[in-house]
């Protein structure tokens, strides 16, 4: 199947389903593989060939965003209100893909109290904790400078208390801290909890790109 991505000027709203698990939604994808307009309805189950075509298109879109960058790092949020859909797995693999394949510096912020990303990347954890990014404007450049191509702001039990904070205070502080990180790293990845709350809202506000 020949990809016609160059002709796809409008976004298509789809949900890729393998079995019953939704993997990708609201992506800008190939017109030839998907004919469903952006109406919010689910697309049909994809064939293997269509899925490969979609992944090629999605990778090309990601690279295009970096080629058109403004000098600041990209803030990519992996978010879904349903648990168990592979969100954390994709976030961790995306972090390693950016570092190993493209030699980009990456910071992953784990906002999920389950801390699965933190357990996987614990060797890359340093002085900045994820909960602290909401409480104060952390000197992230001083704490993470020189920490290599991959750094982790790990999850902790204190993240549960973040939901009790005042949104008008915590969200602007978090956003400024993420902006500081994006000036230090090529890519900032945020893994959110599977529930709409202050942490997810703050992440979406700070994001330049969202995978949901």
PDB file of C-alpha atoms in Angstrom:
ATOM      1  CA  UNK A   1       0.000   0.000   0.000  1.00  0.00           C
ATOM      2  CA  UNK A   2       1.494   3.306  -1.062  1.00  0.00           C
ATOM      3  CA  UNK A   3       1.373   5.963   1.616  1.00  0.00           C
ATOM      4  CA  UNK A   4      -0.242   9.250   0.636  1.00  0.00           C
ATOM      5  CA  UNK A   5       0.748  11.166   3.772  1.00  0.00           C
ATOM      6  CA  UNK A   6       1.986  14.136   1.765  1.00  0.00           C
ATOM      7  CA  UNK A   7      -1.602  14.746   0.703  1.00  0.00           C
ATOM      8  CA  UNK A   8      -3.035  14.408   4.207  1.00  0.00           C
ATOM      9  CA  UNK A   9      -3.479  18.012   5.256  1.00  0.00           C
ATOM     10  CA  UNK A  10      -6.328  17.537   7.768  1.00  0.00           C
ATOM     11  CA  UNK A  11      -6.137  15.567  11.035  1.00  0.00           C
ATOM     12  CA  UNK A  12      -8.095  12.348  11.305  1.00  0.00           C
ATOM     13  CA  UNK A  13      -9.514  11.219  14.617  1.00  0.00           C
ATOM     14  CA  UNK A  14      -9.086   7.464  15.025  1.00  0.00           C
ATOM     15  CA  UNK A  15      -8.467   4.866  17.679  1.00  0.00           C
ATOM     16  CA  UNK A  16      -6.074   2.047  16.892  1.00  0.00           C
ATOM     17  CA  UNK A  17      -7.272  -1.180  18.484  1.00  0.00           C
ATOM     18  CA  UNK A  18      -5.353  -4.422  18.873  1.00  0.00           C
ATOM     19  CA  UNK A  19      -7.797  -6.812  20.504  1.00  0.00           C
ATOM     20  CA  UNK A  20      -9.723  -4.477  22.789  1.00  0.00           C
ATOM     21  CA  UNK A  21      -6.923  -2.211  23.992  1.00  0.00           C
ATOM     22  CA  UNK A  22      -6.878   1.326  22.515  1.00  0.00           C
ATOM     23  CA  UNK A  23      -3.299   2.338  21.763  1.00  0.00           C
ATOM     24  CA  UNK A  24      -3.417   5.635  19.870  1.00  0.00           C
ATOM     25  CA  UNK A  25      -6.154   8.226  19.454  1.00  0.00           C
ATOM     26  CA  UNK A  26      -6.574  11.662  17.873  1.00  0.00           C
ATOM     27  CA  UNK A  27      -3.424  11.258  15.772  1.00  0.00           C
ATOM     28  CA  UNK A  28      -2.633  12.971  12.485  1.00  0.00           C
ATOM     29  CA  UNK A  29      -2.502   9.926  10.259  1.00  0.00           C
ATOM     30  CA  UNK A  30      -2.477   8.744   6.676  1.00  0.00           C
ATOM     31  CA  UNK A  31      -5.590   9.536   4.602  1.00  0.00           C
ATOM     32  CA  UNK A  32      -5.289   6.397   2.508  1.00  0.00           C
ATOM     33  CA  UNK A  33      -5.288   4.094   5.526  1.00  0.00           C
ATOM     34  CA  UNK A  34      -8.116   5.915   7.319  1.00  0.00           C
ATOM     35  CA  UNK A  35     -11.252   7.312   5.810  1.00  0.00           C
ATOM     36  CA  UNK A  36     -13.046   8.253   9.039  1.00  0.00           C
ATOM     37  CA  UNK A  37     -13.412  12.060   9.334  1.00  0.00           C
ATOM     38  CA  UNK A  38     -12.650  13.898  12.546  1.00  0.00           C
ATOM     39  CA  UNK A  39     -16.034  13.313  14.126  1.00  0.00           C
ATOM     40  CA  UNK A  40     -14.959  11.692  17.371  1.00  0.00           C
ATOM     41  CA  UNK A  41     -16.230   8.229  16.382  1.00  0.00           C
ATOM     42  CA  UNK A  42     -13.987   5.185  16.611  1.00  0.00           C
ATOM     43  CA  UNK A  43     -12.309   3.890  13.480  1.00  0.00           C
ATOM     44  CA  UNK A  44     -12.449   0.305  12.313  1.00  0.00           C
ATOM     45  CA  UNK A  45      -9.920  -2.314  13.403  1.00  0.00           C
ATOM     46  CA  UNK A  46      -6.788  -1.990  11.291  1.00  0.00           C
ATOM     47  CA  UNK A  47      -5.035  -4.582   9.210  1.00  0.00           C
ATOM     48  CA  UNK A  48      -1.329  -5.231   9.783  1.00  0.00           C
ATOM     49  CA  UNK A  49      -0.421  -3.316   6.614  1.00  0.00           C
ATOM     50  CA  UNK A  50      -2.474  -0.305   7.644  1.00  0.00           C
ATOM     51  CA  UNK A  51      -0.947  -0.336  11.120  1.00  0.00           C
ATOM     52  CA  UNK A  52       2.585  -0.334   9.667  1.00  0.00           C
ATOM     53  CA  UNK A  53       1.630   2.565   7.404  1.00  0.00           C
ATOM     54  CA  UNK A  54       0.189   4.470  10.366  1.00  0.00           C
ATOM     55  CA  UNK A  55       3.350   3.966  12.423  1.00  0.00           C
ATOM     56  CA  UNK A  56       5.524   5.237   9.553  1.00  0.00           C
ATOM     57  CA  UNK A  57       3.339   8.322   9.260  1.00  0.00           C
ATOM     58  CA  UNK A  58       3.335   8.939  13.009  1.00  0.00           C
ATOM     59  CA  UNK A  59       7.127   8.673  13.172  1.00  0.00           C
ATOM     60  CA  UNK A  60       7.435  11.120  10.276  1.00  0.00           C
ATOM     61  CA  UNK A  61       5.148  13.565  12.087  1.00  0.00           C
ATOM     62  CA  UNK A  62       7.261  13.330  15.240  1.00  0.00           C
ATOM     63  CA  UNK A  63      10.440  14.040  13.311  1.00  0.00           C
ATOM     64  CA  UNK A  64       8.763  16.954  11.563  1.00  0.00           C
ATOM     65  CA  UNK A  65       7.959  18.598  14.891  1.00  0.00           C
ATOM     66  CA  UNK A  66      11.637  18.523  15.842  1.00  0.00           C
ATOM     67  CA  UNK A  67      12.739  19.850  12.455  1.00  0.00           C
ATOM     68  CA  UNK A  68      10.404  22.815  12.945  1.00  0.00           C
ATOM     69  CA  UNK A  69      11.412  23.398  16.569  1.00  0.00           C
ATOM     70  CA  UNK A  70      11.969  26.809  18.107  1.00  0.00           C
ATOM     71  CA  UNK A  71      15.050  25.943  20.125  1.00  0.00           C
ATOM     72  CA  UNK A  72      13.104  24.798  23.191  1.00  0.00           C
ATOM     73  CA  UNK A  73      12.745  21.140  24.045  1.00  0.00           C
ATOM     74  CA  UNK A  74       9.547  19.286  23.254  1.00  0.00           C
ATOM     75  CA  UNK A  75       7.224  18.364  26.123  1.00  0.00           C
ATOM     76  CA  UNK A  76       5.497  15.087  25.247  1.00  0.00           C
ATOM     77  CA  UNK A  77       2.734  13.874  27.563  1.00  0.00           C
ATOM     78  CA  UNK A  78       1.537  10.253  27.591  1.00  0.00           C
ATOM     79  CA  UNK A  79      -1.973  10.377  28.995  1.00  0.00           C
ATOM     80  CA  UNK A  80      -5.076   8.207  29.179  1.00  0.00           C
ATOM     81  CA  UNK A  81      -7.915   8.001  31.686  1.00  0.00           C
ATOM     82  CA  UNK A  82      -7.966   4.215  31.387  1.00  0.00           C
ATOM     83  CA  UNK A  83      -5.296   2.133  33.074  1.00  0.00           C
ATOM     84  CA  UNK A  84      -3.551  -0.849  31.553  1.00  0.00           C
ATOM     85  CA  UNK A  85      -3.350   0.460  27.972  1.00  0.00           C
ATOM     86  CA  UNK A  86       0.472   0.571  27.790  1.00  0.00           C
ATOM     87  CA  UNK A  87       0.893   4.277  28.531  1.00  0.00           C
ATOM     88  CA  UNK A  88       3.914   3.888  30.813  1.00  0.00           C
ATOM     89  CA  UNK A  89       5.497   1.285  28.547  1.00  0.00           C
ATOM     90  CA  UNK A  90       5.236   3.644  25.578  1.00  0.00           C
ATOM     91  CA  UNK A  91       6.624   6.560  27.598  1.00  0.00           C
ATOM     92  CA  UNK A  92       9.694   4.587  28.690  1.00  0.00           C
ATOM     93  CA  UNK A  93      10.318   3.126  25.230  1.00  0.00           C
ATOM     94  CA  UNK A  94       9.910   6.573  23.680  1.00  0.00           C
ATOM     95  CA  UNK A  95      12.514   7.941  26.117  1.00  0.00           C
ATOM     96  CA  UNK A  96      15.038   5.275  25.155  1.00  0.00           C
ATOM     97  CA  UNK A  97      14.196   5.678  21.452  1.00  0.00           C
ATOM     98  CA  UNK A  98      14.931   9.392  21.593  1.00  0.00           C
ATOM     99  CA  UNK A  99      18.194   8.853  23.463  1.00  0.00           C
ATOM    100  CA  UNK A 100      19.576   5.814  21.647  1.00  0.00           C
ATOM    101  CA  UNK A 101      18.230   6.325  18.122  1.00  0.00           C
ATOM    102  CA  UNK A 102      18.444  10.110  17.861  1.00  0.00           C
ATOM    103  CA  UNK A 103      21.037  10.962  20.539  1.00  0.00           C
ATOM    104  CA  UNK A 104      18.708  13.483  22.188  1.00  0.00           C
ATOM    105  CA  UNK A 105      18.814  14.365  25.870  1.00  0.00           C
ATOM    106  CA  UNK A 106      15.663  13.233  27.665  1.00  0.00           C
ATOM    107  CA  UNK A 107      14.036  13.938  31.022  1.00  0.00           C
ATOM    108  CA  UNK A 108      11.122  11.744  32.102  1.00  0.00           C
ATOM    109  CA  UNK A 109       8.741  13.021  34.794  1.00  0.00           C
ATOM    110  CA  UNK A 110       6.780  10.227  36.460  1.00  0.00           C
ATOM    111  CA  UNK A 111       3.505  11.597  37.874  1.00  0.00           C
ATOM    112  CA  UNK A 112       1.876   8.192  38.379  1.00  0.00           C
ATOM    113  CA  UNK A 113       1.841   7.099  42.025  1.00  0.00           C
ATOM    114  CA  UNK A 114       2.251   3.486  40.864  1.00  0.00           C
ATOM    115  CA  UNK A 115       5.775   4.519  39.883  1.00  0.00           C
ATOM    116  CA  UNK A 116       6.305   1.854  37.234  1.00  0.00           C
ATOM    117  CA  UNK A 117       8.364   4.176  35.038  1.00  0.00           C
ATOM    118  CA  UNK A 118      10.453   5.121  38.079  1.00  0.00           C
ATOM    119  CA  UNK A 119      11.123   1.465  38.850  1.00  0.00           C
ATOM    120  CA  UNK A 120      12.300   0.863  35.288  1.00  0.00           C
ATOM    121  CA  UNK A 121      14.472   3.987  35.145  1.00  0.00           C
ATOM    122  CA  UNK A 122      15.578   4.112  38.782  1.00  0.00           C
ATOM    123  CA  UNK A 123      19.248   4.159  37.759  1.00  0.00           C
ATOM    124  CA  UNK A 124      18.635   7.569  36.150  1.00  0.00           C
ATOM    125  CA  UNK A 125      16.897   9.189  39.164  1.00  0.00           C
ATOM    126  CA  UNK A 126      18.556  12.285  40.610  1.00  0.00           C
ATOM    127  CA  UNK A 127      17.786  15.071  43.069  1.00  0.00           C
ATOM    128  CA  UNK A 128      14.564  16.388  41.517  1.00  0.00           C
ATOM    129  CA  UNK A 129      11.415  14.491  42.502  1.00  0.00           C
ATOM    130  CA  UNK A 130       8.192  14.742  40.512  1.00  0.00           C
ATOM    131  CA  UNK A 131       6.150  15.951  43.505  1.00  0.00           C
ATOM    132  CA  UNK A 132       8.607  18.768  44.151  1.00  0.00           C
ATOM    133  CA  UNK A 133       7.922  20.244  40.728  1.00  0.00           C
ATOM    134  CA  UNK A 134       4.476  21.299  41.999  1.00  0.00           C
ATOM    135  CA  UNK A 135       5.540  22.689  45.367  1.00  0.00           C
ATOM    136  CA  UNK A 136       8.224  25.186  44.449  1.00  0.00           C
ATOM    137  CA  UNK A 137      10.177  26.545  41.532  1.00  0.00           C
ATOM    138  CA  UNK A 138      13.067  24.115  41.707  1.00  0.00           C
ATOM    139  CA  UNK A 139      16.510  25.021  40.458  1.00  0.00           C
ATOM    140  CA  UNK A 140      16.346  22.169  37.982  1.00  0.00           C
ATOM    141  CA  UNK A 141      19.282  23.382  35.929  1.00  0.00           C
ATOM    142  CA  UNK A 142      21.570  23.236  38.962  1.00  0.00           C
ATOM    143  CA  UNK A 143      20.328  19.814  40.065  1.00  0.00           C
ATOM    144  CA  UNK A 144      20.190  18.076  36.678  1.00  0.00           C
ATOM    145  CA  UNK A 145      22.993  19.770  34.754  1.00  0.00           C
ATOM    146  CA  UNK A 146      25.608  17.253  33.660  1.00  0.00           C
ATOM    147  CA  UNK A 147      23.432  14.236  34.458  1.00  0.00           C
ATOM    148  CA  UNK A 148      23.893  12.717  31.018  1.00  0.00           C
ATOM    149  CA  UNK A 149      21.471  12.065  28.181  1.00  0.00           C
ATOM    150  CA  UNK A 150      18.666  10.608  30.305  1.00  0.00           C
ATOM    151  CA  UNK A 151      17.331  11.827  33.643  1.00  0.00           C
ATOM    152  CA  UNK A 152      14.326  10.846  35.749  1.00  0.00           C
ATOM    153  CA  UNK A 153      12.163  12.918  38.089  1.00  0.00           C
ATOM    154  CA  UNK A 154      10.800   9.921  40.008  1.00  0.00           C
ATOM    155  CA  UNK A 155       7.362   9.334  41.482  1.00  0.00           C
ATOM    156  CA  UNK A 156       6.832   9.191  45.240  1.00  0.00           C
ATOM    157  CA  UNK A 157       4.029   8.832  47.779  1.00  0.00           C
ATOM    158  CA  UNK A 158       3.909  12.627  48.023  1.00  0.00           C
ATOM    159  CA  UNK A 159       2.256  12.760  44.585  1.00  0.00           C
ATOM    160  CA  UNK A 160      -1.051  11.792  46.214  1.00  0.00           C
ATOM    161  CA  UNK A 161      -0.946  15.057  48.178  1.00  0.00           C
ATOM    162  CA  UNK A 162      -0.567  17.084  44.983  1.00  0.00           C
ATOM    163  CA  UNK A 163      -4.255  16.528  44.190  1.00  0.00           C
ATOM    164  CA  UNK A 164      -5.128  18.454  47.365  1.00  0.00           C
ATOM    165  CA  UNK A 165      -3.106  21.512  46.384  1.00  0.00           C
ATOM    166  CA  UNK A 166      -4.643  24.703  45.031  1.00  0.00           C
ATOM    167  CA  UNK A 167      -4.693  24.423  41.246  1.00  0.00           C
ATOM    168  CA  UNK A 168      -4.134  28.158  40.720  1.00  0.00           C
ATOM    169  CA  UNK A 169      -0.849  27.839  42.634  1.00  0.00           C
ATOM    170  CA  UNK A 170       0.449  24.354  41.807  1.00  0.00           C
ATOM    171  CA  UNK A 171      -0.194  24.320  38.049  1.00  0.00           C
ATOM    172  CA  UNK A 172       1.728  27.551  37.204  1.00  0.00           C
ATOM    173  CA  UNK A 173       4.659  26.382  39.360  1.00  0.00           C
ATOM    174  CA  UNK A 174       4.724  23.017  37.583  1.00  0.00           C
ATOM    175  CA  UNK A 175       4.502  24.668  34.182  1.00  0.00           C
ATOM    176  CA  UNK A 176       7.460  26.959  34.904  1.00  0.00           C
ATOM    177  CA  UNK A 177       9.520  24.019  36.152  1.00  0.00           C
ATOM    178  CA  UNK A 178       8.728  22.039  32.985  1.00  0.00           C
ATOM    179  CA  UNK A 179       9.708  25.047  30.869  1.00  0.00           C
ATOM    180  CA  UNK A 180      13.031  25.157  32.711  1.00  0.00           C
ATOM    181  CA  UNK A 181      13.551  21.459  32.026  1.00  0.00           C
ATOM    182  CA  UNK A 182      12.679  21.921  28.347  1.00  0.00           C
ATOM    183  CA  UNK A 183      15.484  24.465  28.043  1.00  0.00           C
ATOM    184  CA  UNK A 184      17.913  21.919  29.499  1.00  0.00           C
ATOM    185  CA  UNK A 185      16.765  18.777  27.643  1.00  0.00           C
ATOM    186  CA  UNK A 186      15.821  18.114  24.026  1.00  0.00           C
ATOM    187  CA  UNK A 187      12.739  16.148  25.111  1.00  0.00           C
ATOM    188  CA  UNK A 188      10.708  16.200  28.327  1.00  0.00           C
ATOM    189  CA  UNK A 189       8.364  13.208  28.701  1.00  0.00           C
ATOM    190  CA  UNK A 190       5.559  13.189  31.268  1.00  0.00           C
ATOM    191  CA  UNK A 191       3.842   9.962  32.318  1.00  0.00           C
ATOM    192  CA  UNK A 192       0.491  10.828  33.901  1.00  0.00           C
ATOM    193  CA  UNK A 193      -1.820   8.874  36.217  1.00  0.00           C
ATOM    194  CA  UNK A 194      -4.861   7.194  34.629  1.00  0.00           C
ATOM    195  CA  UNK A 195      -7.325   9.709  36.088  1.00  0.00           C
ATOM    196  CA  UNK A 196      -8.280  13.283  35.315  1.00  0.00           C
ATOM    197  CA  UNK A 197      -7.017  15.423  38.164  1.00  0.00           C
ATOM    198  CA  UNK A 198      -4.581  18.195  38.965  1.00  0.00           C
ATOM    199  CA  UNK A 199      -1.517  16.242  37.826  1.00  0.00           C
ATOM    200  CA  UNK A 200      -2.996  15.323  34.451  1.00  0.00           C
ATOM    201  CA  UNK A 201      -4.402  18.824  33.952  1.00  0.00           C
ATOM    202  CA  UNK A 202      -1.041  20.429  34.730  1.00  0.00           C
ATOM    203  CA  UNK A 203       0.700  18.070  32.309  1.00  0.00           C
ATOM    204  CA  UNK A 204      -1.688  18.812  29.463  1.00  0.00           C
ATOM    205  CA  UNK A 205      -1.281  22.553  30.021  1.00  0.00           C
ATOM    206  CA  UNK A 206       2.524  22.244  29.919  1.00  0.00           C
ATOM    207  CA  UNK A 207       2.562  19.921  26.882  1.00  0.00           C
ATOM    208  CA  UNK A 208       3.623  20.704  23.341  1.00  0.00           C
ATOM    209  CA  UNK A 209       2.539  17.215  22.161  1.00  0.00           C
ATOM    210  CA  UNK A 210       0.135  14.650  23.641  1.00  0.00           C
ATOM    211  CA  UNK A 211      -0.099  10.891  23.062  1.00  0.00           C
ATOM    212  CA  UNK A 212      -3.403   9.582  24.381  1.00  0.00           C
TER     213      UNK A 212
END
